Coordinates of C-alpha atoms in Angstrom, one line a residue:
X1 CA 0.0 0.0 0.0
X2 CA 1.5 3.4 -0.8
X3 CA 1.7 6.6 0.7
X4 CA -1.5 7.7 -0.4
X5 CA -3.6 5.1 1.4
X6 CA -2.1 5.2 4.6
X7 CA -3.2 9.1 5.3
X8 CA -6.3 9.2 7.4
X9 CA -7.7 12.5 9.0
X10 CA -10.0 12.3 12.3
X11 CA -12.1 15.2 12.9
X12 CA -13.0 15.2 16.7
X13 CA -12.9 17.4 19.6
X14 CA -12.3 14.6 21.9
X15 CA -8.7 14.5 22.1
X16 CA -8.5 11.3 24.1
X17 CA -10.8 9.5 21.4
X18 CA -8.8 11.2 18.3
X19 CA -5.2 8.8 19.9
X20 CA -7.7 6.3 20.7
X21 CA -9.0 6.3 17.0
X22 CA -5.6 7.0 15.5
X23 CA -3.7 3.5 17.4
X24 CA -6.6 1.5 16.0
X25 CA -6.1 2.9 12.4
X26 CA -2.4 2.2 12.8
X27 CA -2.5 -1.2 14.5
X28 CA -5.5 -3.1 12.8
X29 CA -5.6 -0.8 9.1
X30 CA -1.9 -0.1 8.2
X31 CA -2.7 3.3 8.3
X32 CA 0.9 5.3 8.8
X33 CA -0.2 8.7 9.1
X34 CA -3.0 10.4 11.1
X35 CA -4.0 14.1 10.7
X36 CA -6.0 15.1 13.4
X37 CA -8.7 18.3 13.7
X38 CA -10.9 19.5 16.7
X39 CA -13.0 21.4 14.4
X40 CA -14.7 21.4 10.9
X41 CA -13.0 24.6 10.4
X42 CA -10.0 22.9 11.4
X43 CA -10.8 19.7 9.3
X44 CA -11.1 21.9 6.5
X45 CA -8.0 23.6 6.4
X46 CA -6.1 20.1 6.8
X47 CA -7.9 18.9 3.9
X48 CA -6.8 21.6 1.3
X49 CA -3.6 21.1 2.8
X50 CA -3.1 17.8 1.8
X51 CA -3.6 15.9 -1.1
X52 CA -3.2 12.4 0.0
X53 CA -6.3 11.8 2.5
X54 CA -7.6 8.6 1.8
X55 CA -9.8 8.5 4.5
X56 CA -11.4 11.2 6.7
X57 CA -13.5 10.5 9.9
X58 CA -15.9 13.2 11.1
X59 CA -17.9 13.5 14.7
X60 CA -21.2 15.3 14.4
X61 CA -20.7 16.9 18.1
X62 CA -17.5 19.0 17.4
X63 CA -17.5 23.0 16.8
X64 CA -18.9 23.6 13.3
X65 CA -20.6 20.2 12.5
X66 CA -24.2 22.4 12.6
X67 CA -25.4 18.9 11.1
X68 CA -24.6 16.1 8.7
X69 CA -25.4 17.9 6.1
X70 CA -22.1 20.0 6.6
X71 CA -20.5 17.3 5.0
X72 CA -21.5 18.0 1.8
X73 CA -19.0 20.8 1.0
X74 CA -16.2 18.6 2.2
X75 CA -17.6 15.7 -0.7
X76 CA -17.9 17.9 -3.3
X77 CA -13.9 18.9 -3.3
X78 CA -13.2 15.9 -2.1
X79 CA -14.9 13.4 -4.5
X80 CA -12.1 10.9 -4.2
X81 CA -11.6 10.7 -0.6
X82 CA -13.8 8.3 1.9
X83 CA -15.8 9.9 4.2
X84 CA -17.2 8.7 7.2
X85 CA -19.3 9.7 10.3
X86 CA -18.0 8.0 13.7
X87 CA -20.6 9.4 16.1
X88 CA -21.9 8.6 19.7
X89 CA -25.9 9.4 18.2
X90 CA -27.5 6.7 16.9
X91 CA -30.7 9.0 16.1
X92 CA -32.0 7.7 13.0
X93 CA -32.1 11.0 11.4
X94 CA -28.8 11.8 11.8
X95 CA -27.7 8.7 10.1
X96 CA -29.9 8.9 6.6
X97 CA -28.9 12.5 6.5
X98 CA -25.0 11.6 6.7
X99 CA -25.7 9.3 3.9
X100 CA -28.0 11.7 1.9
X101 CA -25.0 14.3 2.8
X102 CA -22.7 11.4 0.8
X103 CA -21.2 10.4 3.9
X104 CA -19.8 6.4 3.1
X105 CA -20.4 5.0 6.1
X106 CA -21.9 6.1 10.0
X107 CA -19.7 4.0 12.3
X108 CA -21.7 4.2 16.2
X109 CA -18.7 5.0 18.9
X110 CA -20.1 2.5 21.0
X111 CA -18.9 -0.1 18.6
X112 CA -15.7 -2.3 20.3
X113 CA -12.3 -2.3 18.8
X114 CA -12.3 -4.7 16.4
X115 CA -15.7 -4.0 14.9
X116 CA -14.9 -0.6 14.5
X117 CA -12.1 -1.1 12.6
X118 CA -14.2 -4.0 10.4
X119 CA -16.6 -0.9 9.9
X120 CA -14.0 1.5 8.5
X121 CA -12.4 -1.7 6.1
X122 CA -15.6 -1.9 4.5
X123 CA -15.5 1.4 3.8
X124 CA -12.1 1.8 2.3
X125 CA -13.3 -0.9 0.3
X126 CA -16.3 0.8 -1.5
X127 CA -18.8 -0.6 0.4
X128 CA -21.2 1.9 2.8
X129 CA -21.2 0.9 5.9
X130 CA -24.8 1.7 8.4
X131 CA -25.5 0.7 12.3
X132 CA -27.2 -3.4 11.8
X133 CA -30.2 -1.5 13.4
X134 CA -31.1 -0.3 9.7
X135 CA -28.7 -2.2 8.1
X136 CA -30.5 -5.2 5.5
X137 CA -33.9 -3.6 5.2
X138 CA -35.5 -1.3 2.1
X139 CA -36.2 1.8 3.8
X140 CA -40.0 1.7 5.3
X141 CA -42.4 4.4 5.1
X142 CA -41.6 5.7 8.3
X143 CA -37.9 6.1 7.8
X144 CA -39.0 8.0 4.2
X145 CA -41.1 10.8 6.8
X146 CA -38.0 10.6 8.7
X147 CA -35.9 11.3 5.4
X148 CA -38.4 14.2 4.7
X149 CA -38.3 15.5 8.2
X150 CA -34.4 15.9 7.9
X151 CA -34.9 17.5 4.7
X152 CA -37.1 20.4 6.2
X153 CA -35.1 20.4 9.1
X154 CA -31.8 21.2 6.8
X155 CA -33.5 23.7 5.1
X156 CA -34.6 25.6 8.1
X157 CA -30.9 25.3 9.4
X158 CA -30.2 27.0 6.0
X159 CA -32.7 29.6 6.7
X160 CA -31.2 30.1 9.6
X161 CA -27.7 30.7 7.9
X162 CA -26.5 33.2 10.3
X163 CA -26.4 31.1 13.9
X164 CA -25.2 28.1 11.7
X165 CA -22.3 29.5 10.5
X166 CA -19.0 29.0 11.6
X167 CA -16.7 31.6 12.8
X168 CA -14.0 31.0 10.1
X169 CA -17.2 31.0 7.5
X170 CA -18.4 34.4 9.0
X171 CA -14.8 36.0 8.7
X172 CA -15.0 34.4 4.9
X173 CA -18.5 35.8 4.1
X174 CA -17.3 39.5 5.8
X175 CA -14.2 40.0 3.2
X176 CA -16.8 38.5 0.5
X177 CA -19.4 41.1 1.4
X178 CA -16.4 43.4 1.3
X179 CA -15.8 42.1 -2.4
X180 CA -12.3 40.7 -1.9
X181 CA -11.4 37.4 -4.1
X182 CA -10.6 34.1 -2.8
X183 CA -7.2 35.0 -3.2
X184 CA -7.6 38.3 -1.2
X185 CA -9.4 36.3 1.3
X186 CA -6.8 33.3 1.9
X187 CA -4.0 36.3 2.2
X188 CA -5.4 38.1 4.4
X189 CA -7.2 35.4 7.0
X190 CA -3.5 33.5 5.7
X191 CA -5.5 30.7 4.6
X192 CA -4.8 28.7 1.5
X193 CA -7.2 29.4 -1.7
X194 CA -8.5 25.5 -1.7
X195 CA -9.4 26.2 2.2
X196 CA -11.2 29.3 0.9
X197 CA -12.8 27.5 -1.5
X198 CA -14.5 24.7 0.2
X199 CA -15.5 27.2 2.8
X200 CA -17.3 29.6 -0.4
X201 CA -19.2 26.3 -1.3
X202 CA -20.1 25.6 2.3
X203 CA -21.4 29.5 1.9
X204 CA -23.6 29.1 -0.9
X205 CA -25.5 26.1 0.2
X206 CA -26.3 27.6 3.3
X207 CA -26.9 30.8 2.1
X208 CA -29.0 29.0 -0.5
X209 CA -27.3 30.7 -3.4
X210 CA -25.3 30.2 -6.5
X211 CA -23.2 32.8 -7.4
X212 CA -20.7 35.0 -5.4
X213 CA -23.2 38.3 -6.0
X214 CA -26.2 36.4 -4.4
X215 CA -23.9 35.5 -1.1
X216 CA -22.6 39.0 -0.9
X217 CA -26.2 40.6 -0.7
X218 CA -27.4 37.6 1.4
X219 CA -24.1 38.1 3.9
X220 CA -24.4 41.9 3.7
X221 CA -28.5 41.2 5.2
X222 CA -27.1 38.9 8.1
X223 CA -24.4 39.9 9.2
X224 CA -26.4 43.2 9.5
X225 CA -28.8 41.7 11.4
X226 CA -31.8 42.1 9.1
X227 CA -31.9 38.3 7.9

């Protein structure tokens, strides 16, 4: 296995769990590098950093993870990459909208050792990996309201754009509103461009918009308190 299959990044605020998660990566997945975040922001700027993620592992408590759907920034520049939730909910929600998100697996923390570490080899082998308890089944007609239920409930998050942001999105959406480029942006918050980038797309979705005019009149309306 080269180089390139032996990165993996864990995105946690639990420091004790990150060396925890890292020793099982190394002992039982050959993995010979582990990049470690506390944040999304943070997880972010690791990833346009580096090229050679294989694998990244996200928790859906830490600062910035508003909700699963956060995740889908990180998949669209990152279409290569595996991504996974490792999370302590088991809330049915969470776990269709990580997948609807393009998440490749949700891996329960409660899991032991060795199961844990079957859950993430399935992933790095293409397969998508969800907790047995809705594992095997077509979805029923109550996980589909569910589905629907997350849907609104994403779209009022977006609504709600201003108390989801994070705080290195807010500085990103100020300079935009200011009309600075991405390359004014990363040299000024001395961020790279790709960081900047991913955090633009993270932007738009939220914002519900498509183009960088559209943000700035929607970030010039929040931030000013009228949104």
């Amino acid at each position: 296995m080269n180089e390139i299959r032996r990165t993996v990044l864990i995105a946690d605020d639990d420091e004790f769990f990150r060396i925890a998660l890292g020793t099982i990566l190394k002992s039982e997945l050959d993995f010979t590098e582990v990049i470690e975040a506390g944040s999304l922001d943070e997880a972010i700027e690791r990833l346009s950093d580096r090229g050679n993620i294989l694998l990244a592992l996200f928790d859906l408590a830490m600062p910035g993870m508003e909700s699963p759907a956060s995740l889908e920034a990180v998949r669209d520049f990152h279409e290569q990459m595996r991504v996974a939730v490792v999370s302590s909910s088991t809330a049915k929600t969470n776990i269709l909208a990580a997948l609807a998100a393009g998440a490749h697996g949700y891996i329960p923390k409660g899991l032991g050792a060795r199961e844990l570490a079957a859950a993430i080899r399935l992933v790095l082998t293409g397969a998508i990996y969800v907790p047995p308890a809705i594992a095997g089944r077509e979805p029923s007609s109550a996980d589909i309201k569910v589905m629907r239920v997350e849907k609104e409930e994403t779209k009022e998050v977006d609504r709600l754009a201003t108390n989801s942001l994070t705080p290195r999105q807010r500085e990103v959406l100020a300079l935009l509103v200011e009309g600075l480029s991405n390359k004014e942006i990363a040299r000024k918050l001395k961020l790279g461009e790709g960081t900047v980038k991913i955090h633009m797309a993270a932007l738009f979705r939220s914002l519900r918009v498509r183009n960088r005019q559209a943000a700035a009149v929607a970030g010039a309306r929040l931030l000013s308190g009228q949104g």
